[in-house]
mmCIF file of C-alpha atoms and ligand atoms in Angstrom:
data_model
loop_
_atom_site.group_PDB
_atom_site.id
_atom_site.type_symbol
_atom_site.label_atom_id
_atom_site.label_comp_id
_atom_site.label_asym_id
_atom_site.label_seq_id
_atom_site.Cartn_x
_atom_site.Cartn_y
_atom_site.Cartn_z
ATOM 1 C CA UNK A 1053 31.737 -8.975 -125.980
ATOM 2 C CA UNK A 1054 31.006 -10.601 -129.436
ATOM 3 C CA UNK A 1055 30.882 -7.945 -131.737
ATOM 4 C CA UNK A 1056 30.199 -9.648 -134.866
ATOM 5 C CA UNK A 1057 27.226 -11.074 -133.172
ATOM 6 C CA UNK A 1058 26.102 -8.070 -131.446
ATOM 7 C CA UNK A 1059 25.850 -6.421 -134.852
ATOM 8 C CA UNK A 1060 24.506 -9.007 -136.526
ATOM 9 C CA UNK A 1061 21.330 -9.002 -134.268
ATOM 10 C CA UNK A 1062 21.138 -5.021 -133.800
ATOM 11 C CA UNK A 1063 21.123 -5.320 -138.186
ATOM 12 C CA UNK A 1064 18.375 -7.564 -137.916
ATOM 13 C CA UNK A 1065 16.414 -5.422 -136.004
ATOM 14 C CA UNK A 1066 16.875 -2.359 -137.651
ATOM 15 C CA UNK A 1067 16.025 -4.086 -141.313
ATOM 16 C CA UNK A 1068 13.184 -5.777 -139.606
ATOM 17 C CA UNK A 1069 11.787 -2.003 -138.794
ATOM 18 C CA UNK A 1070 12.782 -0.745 -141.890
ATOM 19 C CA UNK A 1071 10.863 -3.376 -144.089
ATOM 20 C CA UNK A 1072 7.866 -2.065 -141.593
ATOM 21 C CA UNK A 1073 8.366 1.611 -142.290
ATOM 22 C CA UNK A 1074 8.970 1.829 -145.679
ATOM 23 C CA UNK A 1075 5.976 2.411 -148.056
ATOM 24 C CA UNK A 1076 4.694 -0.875 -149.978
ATOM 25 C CA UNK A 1077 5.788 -1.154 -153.308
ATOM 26 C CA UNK A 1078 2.519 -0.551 -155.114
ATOM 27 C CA UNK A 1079 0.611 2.223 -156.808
ATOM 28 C CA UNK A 1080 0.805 4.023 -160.005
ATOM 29 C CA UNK A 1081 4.336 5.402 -158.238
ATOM 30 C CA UNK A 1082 5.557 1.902 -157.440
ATOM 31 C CA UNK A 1083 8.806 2.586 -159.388
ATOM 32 C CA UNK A 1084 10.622 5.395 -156.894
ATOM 33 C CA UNK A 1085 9.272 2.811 -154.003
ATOM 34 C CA UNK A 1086 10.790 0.039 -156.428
ATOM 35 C CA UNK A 1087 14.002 1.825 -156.293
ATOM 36 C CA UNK A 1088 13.899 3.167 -152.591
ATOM 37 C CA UNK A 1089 13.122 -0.237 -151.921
ATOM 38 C CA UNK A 1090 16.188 -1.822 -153.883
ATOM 39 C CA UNK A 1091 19.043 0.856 -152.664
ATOM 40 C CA UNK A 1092 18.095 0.522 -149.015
ATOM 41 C CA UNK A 1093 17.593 -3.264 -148.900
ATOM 42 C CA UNK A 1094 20.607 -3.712 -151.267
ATOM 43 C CA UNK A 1095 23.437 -4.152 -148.530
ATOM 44 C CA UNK A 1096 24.819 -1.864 -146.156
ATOM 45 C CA UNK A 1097 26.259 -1.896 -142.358
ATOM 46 C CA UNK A 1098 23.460 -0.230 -140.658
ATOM 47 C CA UNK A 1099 26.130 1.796 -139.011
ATOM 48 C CA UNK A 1100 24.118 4.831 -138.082
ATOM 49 C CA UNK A 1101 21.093 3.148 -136.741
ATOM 50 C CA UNK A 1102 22.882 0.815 -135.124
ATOM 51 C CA UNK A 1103 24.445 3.507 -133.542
ATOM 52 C CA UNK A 1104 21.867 5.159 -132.632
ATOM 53 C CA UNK A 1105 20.423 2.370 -130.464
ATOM 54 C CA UNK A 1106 23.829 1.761 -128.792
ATOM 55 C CA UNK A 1107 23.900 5.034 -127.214
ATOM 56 C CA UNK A 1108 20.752 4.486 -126.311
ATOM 57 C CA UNK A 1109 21.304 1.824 -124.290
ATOM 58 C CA UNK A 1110 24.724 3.293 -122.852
ATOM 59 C CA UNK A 1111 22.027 5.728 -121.310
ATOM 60 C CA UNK A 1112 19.829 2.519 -120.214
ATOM 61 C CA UNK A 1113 16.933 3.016 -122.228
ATOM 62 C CA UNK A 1114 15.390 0.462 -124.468
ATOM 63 C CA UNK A 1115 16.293 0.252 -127.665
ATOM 64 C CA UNK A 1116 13.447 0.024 -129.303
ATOM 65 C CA UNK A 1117 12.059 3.013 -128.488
ATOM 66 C CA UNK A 1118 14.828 4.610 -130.448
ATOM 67 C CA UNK A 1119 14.377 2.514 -133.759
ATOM 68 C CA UNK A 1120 12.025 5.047 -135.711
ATOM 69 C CA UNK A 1121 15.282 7.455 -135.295
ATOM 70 C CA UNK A 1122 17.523 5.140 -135.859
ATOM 71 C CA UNK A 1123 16.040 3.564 -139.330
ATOM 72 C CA UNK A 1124 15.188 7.216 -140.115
ATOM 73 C CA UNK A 1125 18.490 7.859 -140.350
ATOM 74 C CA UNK A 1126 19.631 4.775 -142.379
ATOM 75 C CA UNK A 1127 17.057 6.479 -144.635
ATOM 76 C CA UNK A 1128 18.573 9.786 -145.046
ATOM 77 C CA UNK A 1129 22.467 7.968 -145.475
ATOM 78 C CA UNK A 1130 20.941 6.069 -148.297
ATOM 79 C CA UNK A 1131 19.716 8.576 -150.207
ATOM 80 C CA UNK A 1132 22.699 10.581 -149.729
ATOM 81 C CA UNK A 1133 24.631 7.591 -151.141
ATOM 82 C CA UNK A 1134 21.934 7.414 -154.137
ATOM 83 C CA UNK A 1135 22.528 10.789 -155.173
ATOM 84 C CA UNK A 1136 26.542 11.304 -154.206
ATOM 85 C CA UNK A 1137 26.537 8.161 -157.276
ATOM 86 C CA UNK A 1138 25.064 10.336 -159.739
ATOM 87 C CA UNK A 1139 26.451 11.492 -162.562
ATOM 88 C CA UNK A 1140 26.428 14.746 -161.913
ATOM 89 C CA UNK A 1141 28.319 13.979 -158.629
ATOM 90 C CA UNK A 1142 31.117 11.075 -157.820
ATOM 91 C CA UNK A 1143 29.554 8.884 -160.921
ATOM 92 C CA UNK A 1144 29.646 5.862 -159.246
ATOM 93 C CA UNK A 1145 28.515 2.529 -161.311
ATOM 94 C CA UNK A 1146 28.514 0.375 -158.111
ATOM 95 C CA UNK A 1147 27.152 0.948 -154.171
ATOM 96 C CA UNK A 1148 27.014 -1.648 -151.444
ATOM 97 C CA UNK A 1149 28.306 -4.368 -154.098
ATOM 98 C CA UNK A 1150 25.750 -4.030 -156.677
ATOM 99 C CA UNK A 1151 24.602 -1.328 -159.219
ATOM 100 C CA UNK A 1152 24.178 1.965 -158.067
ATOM 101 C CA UNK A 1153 20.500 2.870 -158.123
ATOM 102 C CA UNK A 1154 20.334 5.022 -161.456
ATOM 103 C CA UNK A 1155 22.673 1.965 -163.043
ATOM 104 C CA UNK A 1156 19.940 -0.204 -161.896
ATOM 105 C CA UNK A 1157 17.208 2.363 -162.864
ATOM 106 C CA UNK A 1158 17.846 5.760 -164.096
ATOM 107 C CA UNK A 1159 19.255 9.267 -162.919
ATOM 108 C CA UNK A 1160 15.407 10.569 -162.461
ATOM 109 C CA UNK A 1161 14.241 7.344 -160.688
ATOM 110 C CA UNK A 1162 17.390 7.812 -158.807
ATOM 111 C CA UNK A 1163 16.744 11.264 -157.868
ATOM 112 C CA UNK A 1164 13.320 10.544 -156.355
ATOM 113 C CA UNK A 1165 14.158 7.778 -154.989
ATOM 114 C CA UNK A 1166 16.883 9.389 -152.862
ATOM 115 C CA UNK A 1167 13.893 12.674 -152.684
ATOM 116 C CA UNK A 1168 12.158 9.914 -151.643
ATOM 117 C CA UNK A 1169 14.118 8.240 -148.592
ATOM 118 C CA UNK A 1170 14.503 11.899 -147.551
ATOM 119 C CA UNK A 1171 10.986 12.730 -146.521
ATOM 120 C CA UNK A 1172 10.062 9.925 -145.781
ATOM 121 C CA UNK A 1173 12.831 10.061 -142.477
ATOM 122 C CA UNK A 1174 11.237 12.778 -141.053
ATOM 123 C CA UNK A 1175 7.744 11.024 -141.704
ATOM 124 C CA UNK A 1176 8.725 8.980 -139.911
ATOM 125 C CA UNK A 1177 10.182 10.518 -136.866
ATOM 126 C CA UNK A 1178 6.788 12.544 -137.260
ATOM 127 C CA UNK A 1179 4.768 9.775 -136.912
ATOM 128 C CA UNK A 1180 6.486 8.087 -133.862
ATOM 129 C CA UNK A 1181 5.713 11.513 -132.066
ATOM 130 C CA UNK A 1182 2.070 10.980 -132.852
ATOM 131 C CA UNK A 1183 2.385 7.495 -131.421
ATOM 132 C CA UNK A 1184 4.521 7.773 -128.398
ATOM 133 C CA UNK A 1185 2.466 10.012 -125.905
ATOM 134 C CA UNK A 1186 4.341 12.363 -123.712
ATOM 135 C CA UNK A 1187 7.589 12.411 -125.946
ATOM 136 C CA UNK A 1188 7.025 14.428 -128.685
ATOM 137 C CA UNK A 1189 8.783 17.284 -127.414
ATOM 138 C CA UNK A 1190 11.847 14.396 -127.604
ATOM 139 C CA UNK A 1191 11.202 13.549 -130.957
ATOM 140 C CA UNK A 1192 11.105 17.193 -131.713
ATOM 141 C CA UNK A 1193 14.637 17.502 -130.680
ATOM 142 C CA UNK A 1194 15.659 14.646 -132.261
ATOM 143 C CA UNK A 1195 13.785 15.951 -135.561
ATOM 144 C CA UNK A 1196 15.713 18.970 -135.159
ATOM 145 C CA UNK A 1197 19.412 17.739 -134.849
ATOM 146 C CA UNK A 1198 18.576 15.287 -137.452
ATOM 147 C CA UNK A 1199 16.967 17.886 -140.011
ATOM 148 C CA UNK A 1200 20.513 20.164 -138.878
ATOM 149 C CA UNK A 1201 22.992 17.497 -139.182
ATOM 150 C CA UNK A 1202 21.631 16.373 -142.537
ATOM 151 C CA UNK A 1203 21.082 19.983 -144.027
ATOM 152 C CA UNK A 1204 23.099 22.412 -145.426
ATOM 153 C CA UNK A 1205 24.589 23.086 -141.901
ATOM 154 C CA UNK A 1206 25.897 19.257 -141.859
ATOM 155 C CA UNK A 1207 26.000 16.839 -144.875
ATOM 156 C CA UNK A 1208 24.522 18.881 -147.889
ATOM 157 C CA UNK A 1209 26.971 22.286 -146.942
ATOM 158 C CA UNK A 1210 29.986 19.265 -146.214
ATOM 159 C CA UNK A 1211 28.828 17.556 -149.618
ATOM 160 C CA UNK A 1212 29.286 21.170 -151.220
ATOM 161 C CA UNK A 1213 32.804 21.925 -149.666
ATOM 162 C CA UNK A 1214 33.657 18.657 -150.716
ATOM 163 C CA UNK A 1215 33.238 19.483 -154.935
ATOM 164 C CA UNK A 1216 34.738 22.727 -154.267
ATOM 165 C CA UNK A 1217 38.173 21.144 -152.815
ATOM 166 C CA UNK A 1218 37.996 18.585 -156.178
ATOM 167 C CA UNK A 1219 41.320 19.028 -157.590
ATOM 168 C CA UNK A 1220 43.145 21.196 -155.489
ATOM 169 C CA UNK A 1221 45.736 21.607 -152.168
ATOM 170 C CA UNK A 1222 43.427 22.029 -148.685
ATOM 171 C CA UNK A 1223 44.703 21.977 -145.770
ATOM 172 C CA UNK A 1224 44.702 19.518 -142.778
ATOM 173 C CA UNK A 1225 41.893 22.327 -141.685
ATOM 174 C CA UNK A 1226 39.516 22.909 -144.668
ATOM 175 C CA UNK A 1227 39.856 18.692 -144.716
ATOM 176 C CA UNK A 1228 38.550 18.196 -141.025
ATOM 177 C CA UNK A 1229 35.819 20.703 -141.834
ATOM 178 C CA UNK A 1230 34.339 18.874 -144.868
ATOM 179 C CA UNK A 1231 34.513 15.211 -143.139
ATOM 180 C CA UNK A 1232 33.168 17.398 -140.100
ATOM 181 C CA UNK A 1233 29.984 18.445 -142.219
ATOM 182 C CA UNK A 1234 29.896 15.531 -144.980
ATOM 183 C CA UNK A 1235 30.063 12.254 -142.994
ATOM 184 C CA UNK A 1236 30.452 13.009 -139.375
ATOM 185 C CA UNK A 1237 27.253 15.014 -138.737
ATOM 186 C CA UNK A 1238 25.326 12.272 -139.121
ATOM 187 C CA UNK A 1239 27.617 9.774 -137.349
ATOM 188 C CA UNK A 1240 27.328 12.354 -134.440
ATOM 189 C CA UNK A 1241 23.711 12.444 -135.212
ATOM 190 C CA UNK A 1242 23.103 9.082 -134.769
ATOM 191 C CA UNK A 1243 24.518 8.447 -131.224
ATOM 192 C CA UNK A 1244 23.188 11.662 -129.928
ATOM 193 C CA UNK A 1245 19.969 10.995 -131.126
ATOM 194 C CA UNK A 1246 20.417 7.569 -129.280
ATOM 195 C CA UNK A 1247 21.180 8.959 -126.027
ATOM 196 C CA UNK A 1248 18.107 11.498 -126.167
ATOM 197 C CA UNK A 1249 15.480 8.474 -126.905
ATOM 198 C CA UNK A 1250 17.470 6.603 -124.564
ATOM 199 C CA UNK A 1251 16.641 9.107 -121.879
ATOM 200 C CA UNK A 1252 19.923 10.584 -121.134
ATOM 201 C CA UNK A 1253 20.641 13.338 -119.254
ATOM 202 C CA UNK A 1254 22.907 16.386 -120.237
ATOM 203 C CA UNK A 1255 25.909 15.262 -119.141
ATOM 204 C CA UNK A 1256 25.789 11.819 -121.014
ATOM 205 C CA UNK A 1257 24.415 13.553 -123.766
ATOM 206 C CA UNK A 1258 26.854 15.605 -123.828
ATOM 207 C CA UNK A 1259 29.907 12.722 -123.116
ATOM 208 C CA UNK A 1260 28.452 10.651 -126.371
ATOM 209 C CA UNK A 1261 28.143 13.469 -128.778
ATOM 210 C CA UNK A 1262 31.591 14.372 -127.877
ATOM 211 C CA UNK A 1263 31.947 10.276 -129.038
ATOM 212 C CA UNK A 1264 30.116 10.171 -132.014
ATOM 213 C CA UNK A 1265 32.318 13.488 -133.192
ATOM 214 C CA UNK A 1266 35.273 11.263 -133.061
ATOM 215 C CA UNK A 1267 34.120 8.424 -134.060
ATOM 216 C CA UNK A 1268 32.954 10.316 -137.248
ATOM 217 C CA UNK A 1269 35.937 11.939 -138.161
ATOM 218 C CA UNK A 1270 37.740 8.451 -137.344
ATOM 219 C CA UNK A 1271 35.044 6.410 -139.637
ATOM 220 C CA UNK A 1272 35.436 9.370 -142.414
ATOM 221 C CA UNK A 1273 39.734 8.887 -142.350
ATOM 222 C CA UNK A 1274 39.266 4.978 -142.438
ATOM 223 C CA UNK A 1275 37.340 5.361 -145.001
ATOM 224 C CA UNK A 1276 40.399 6.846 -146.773
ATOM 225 C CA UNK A 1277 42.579 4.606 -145.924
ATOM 226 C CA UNK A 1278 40.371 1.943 -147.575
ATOM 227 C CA UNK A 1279 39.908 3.513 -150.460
ATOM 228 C CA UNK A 1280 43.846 3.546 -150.921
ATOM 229 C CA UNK A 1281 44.181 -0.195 -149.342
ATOM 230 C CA UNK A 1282 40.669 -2.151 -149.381
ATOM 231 C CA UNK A 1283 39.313 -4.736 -151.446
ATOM 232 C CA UNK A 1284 36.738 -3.864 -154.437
ATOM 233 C CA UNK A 1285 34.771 -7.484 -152.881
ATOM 234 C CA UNK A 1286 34.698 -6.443 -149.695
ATOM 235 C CA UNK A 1287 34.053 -2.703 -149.408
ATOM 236 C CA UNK A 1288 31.107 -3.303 -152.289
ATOM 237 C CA UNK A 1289 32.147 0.032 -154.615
ATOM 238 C CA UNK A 1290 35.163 0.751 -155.972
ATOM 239 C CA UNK A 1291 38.702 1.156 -154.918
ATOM 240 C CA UNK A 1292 41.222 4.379 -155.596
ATOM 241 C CA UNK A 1293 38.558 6.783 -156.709
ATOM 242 C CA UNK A 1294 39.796 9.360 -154.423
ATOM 243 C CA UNK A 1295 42.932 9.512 -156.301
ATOM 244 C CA UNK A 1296 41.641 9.353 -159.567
ATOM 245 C CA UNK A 1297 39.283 12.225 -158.872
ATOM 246 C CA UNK A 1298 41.666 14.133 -157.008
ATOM 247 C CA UNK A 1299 40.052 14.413 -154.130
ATOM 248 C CA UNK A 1300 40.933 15.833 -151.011
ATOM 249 C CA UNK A 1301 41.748 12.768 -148.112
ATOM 250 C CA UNK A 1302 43.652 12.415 -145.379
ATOM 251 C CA UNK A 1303 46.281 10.207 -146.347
ATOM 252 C CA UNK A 1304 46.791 12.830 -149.337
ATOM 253 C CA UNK A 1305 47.539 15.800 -146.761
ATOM 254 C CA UNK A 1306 49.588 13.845 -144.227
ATOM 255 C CA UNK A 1307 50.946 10.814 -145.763
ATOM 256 C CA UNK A 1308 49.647 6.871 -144.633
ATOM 257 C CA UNK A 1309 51.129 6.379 -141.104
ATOM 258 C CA UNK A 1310 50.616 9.750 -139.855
ATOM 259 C CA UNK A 1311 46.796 9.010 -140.971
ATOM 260 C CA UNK A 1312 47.045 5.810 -139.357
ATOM 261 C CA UNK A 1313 48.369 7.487 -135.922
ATOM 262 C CA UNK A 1314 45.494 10.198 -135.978
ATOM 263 C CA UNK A 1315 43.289 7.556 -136.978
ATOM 264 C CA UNK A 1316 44.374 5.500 -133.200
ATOM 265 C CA UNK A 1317 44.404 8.836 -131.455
ATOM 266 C CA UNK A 1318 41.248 9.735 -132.405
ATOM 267 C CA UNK A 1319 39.643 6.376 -131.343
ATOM 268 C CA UNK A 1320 41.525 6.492 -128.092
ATOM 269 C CA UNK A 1321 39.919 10.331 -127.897
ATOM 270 C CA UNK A 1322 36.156 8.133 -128.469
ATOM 271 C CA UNK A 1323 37.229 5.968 -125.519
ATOM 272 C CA UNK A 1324 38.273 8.342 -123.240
ATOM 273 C CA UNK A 1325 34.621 10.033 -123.845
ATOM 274 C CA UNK A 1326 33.375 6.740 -122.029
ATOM 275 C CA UNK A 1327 34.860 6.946 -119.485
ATOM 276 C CA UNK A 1328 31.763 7.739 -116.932
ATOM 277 C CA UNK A 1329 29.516 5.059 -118.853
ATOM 278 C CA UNK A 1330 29.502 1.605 -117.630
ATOM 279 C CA UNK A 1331 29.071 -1.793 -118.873
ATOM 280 C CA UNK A 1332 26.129 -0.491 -121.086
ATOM 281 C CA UNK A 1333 28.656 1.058 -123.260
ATOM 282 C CA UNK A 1334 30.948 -1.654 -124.208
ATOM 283 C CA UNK A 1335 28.943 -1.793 -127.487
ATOM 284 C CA UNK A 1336 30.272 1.945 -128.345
ATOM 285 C CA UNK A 1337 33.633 1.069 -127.238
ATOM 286 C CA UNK A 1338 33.941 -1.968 -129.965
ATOM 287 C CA UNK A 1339 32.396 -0.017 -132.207
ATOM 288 C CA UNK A 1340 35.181 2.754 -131.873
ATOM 289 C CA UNK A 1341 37.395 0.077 -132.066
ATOM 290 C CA UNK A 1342 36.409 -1.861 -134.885
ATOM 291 C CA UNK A 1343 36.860 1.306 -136.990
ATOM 292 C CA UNK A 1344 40.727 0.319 -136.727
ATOM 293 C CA UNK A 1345 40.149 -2.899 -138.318
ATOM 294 C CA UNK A 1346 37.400 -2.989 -140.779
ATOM 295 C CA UNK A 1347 37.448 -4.100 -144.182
ATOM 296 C CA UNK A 1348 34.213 -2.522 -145.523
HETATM 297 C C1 GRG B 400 24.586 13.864 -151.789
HETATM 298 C C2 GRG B 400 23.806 15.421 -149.971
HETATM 299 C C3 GRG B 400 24.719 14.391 -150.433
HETATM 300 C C4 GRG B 400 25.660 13.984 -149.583
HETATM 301 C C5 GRG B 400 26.574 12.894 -149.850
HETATM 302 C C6 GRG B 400 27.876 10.794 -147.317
HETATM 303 C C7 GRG B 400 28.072 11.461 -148.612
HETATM 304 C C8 GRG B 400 27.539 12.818 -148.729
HETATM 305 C C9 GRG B 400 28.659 10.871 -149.649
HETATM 306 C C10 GRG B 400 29.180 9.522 -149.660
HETATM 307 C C11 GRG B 400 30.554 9.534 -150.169
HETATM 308 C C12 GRG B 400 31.407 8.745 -149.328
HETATM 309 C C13 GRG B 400 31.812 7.423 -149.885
HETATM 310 C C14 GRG B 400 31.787 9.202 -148.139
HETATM 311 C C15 GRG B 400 32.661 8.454 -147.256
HETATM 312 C C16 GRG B 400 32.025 8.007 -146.001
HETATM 313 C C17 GRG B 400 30.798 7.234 -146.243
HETATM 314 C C18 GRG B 400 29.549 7.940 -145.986
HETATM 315 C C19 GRG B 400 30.857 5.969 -146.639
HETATM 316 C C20 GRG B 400 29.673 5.104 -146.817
HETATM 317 O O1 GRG B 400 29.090 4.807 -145.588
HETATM 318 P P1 GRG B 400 29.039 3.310 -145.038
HETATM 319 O O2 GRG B 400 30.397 2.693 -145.149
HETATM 320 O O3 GRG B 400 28.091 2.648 -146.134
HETATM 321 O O4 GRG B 400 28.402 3.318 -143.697
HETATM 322 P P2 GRG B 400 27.073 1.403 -146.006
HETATM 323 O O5 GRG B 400 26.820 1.012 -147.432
HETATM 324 O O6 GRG B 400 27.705 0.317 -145.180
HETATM 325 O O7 GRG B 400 25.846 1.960 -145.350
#
């Protein structure tokens, strides 16, 4: 399959939805909406949603259906990006190529706006309930996992762990726990939130969570690696900031090919979840694999 062209659309359709979901930039508030506005239509993959509506049609469902989940979680990654910039956290000047939001704006602005993206994601999830008869208990679920996987039990608690390792020696386990919590919980999320709107049943649920927990760990270690070997241009933020802040990675605990390896066993680990899926989920599969060789 074309990949780059698969992702392309699946981006399209997930920013089309988001420019329909997000409040209106108007009112005597209109700056936090200015500024949710600018950070989420700013750049960015669209990783999670469109991950989200890949495992939803692994299960055969139809994508759409999944797209309030899936944007609602593009949501809740942006505003953890807005606030992980802040001062008071990794101090970042630039995010998905441009100014970070309180560069653009200011730390409160920024705050709210990331406050902001953050209720509004279960709003929304909310409000597809209301609209989609006979699945709310569904979009209870997925309000559930989401809500966990985003909370202190997932991104906030891995977020935490992370500032507490700043500076000093973990080990290969305290470091699988915080990528665990901090960026795989809502990787994993995202695909298992897919395969419930998609309609699937326990076992595929179960086979593509057991996916998106690899794939998040492997996203989380690539994301290492480019930090040691990417370009500023093409990852959009800056490069060797792990380093500088002492920060605990994986190539810092086992040394660049051994992260590599783990990095290729681990997608092999994604693949191997597959196994009983089909056609329907080649997407996943070049997904997993593309982790291997992005750039960004
Ligand atoms: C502030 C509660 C709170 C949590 C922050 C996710 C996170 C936790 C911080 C981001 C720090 C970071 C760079 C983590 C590495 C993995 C990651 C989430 C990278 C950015 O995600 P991409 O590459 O970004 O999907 P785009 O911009 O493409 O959406």
């Amino acid at each position: 399959m074309d990949l780059k062209a698969y992702l392309e659309e699946r981006r399209g359709w997930v920013n089309r939805a988001l420019k329909a979901y997000l409040p209106q930039v108007r009112g005597p508030a209109f700056r936090v909406t200015q500024a949710m506005h600018y950070s989420l239509f700013v750049g960015g993959k669209r990783l999670r949603p469109i991950l989200c509506l890949a495992a939803s049609e692994a299960v055969g469902g139809d994508p759409g259906e999944a797209l309030p989940a899936a944007c609602a979680l593009e949501m809740i990654h942006t505003y953890s990006l807005i606030h992980d910039d802040l001062p008071a956290m990794d101090d970042d000047d630039l995010r998905r190529g441009q100014p970070t939001c309180h560069k653009k704006f200011d730390e409160a602005t920024a705050i709210l706006a990331g406050d902001g993206l953050l209720t509004e994601a279960f709003h929304l999830i909310a409000s597809a309930a209301s609209r989609y008869e006979g699945r709310e208990r569904l979009l209870l679920e997925v309000m559930q996992l989401v809500a966990a996987a985003a909370g202190y039990q997932g991104m906030v608690g891995g977020q935490m762990l992370d500032l507490l390792a700043e500076g000093r020696q973990v080990t290969l386990k305290e470091l699988e726990t915080i990528h665990r919590h901090k960026t795989g919980a809502l990787l994993t999320a995202a695909v298992r939130a897919g395969a419930l709107m998609g309609g699937g049943n326990r076992a595929e649920v179960t086979c593509l969570t057991g996916y998106g927990e690899k794939f998040g760990l492997t996203f989380q270690i690539t994301d290492d690696l480019l930090d040691i070997e990417g370009e500023v241009a093409e990852m959009g933020k800056a490069a060797g900031m792990d380093e500088k802040r002492r920060k605990a990675t994986y190539p810092a605990v086992l040394g660049l090919e051994a992260t590599r390896e783990w990095a290729r066993r681990l997608v092999e680990e994604a693949l191997a979840s597959l196994e009983s899926f089909q056609a329907r989920a080649e997407p996943l599969r070049e997904l997993a694999r593309y982790l291997l060789v992005r750039r960004a």
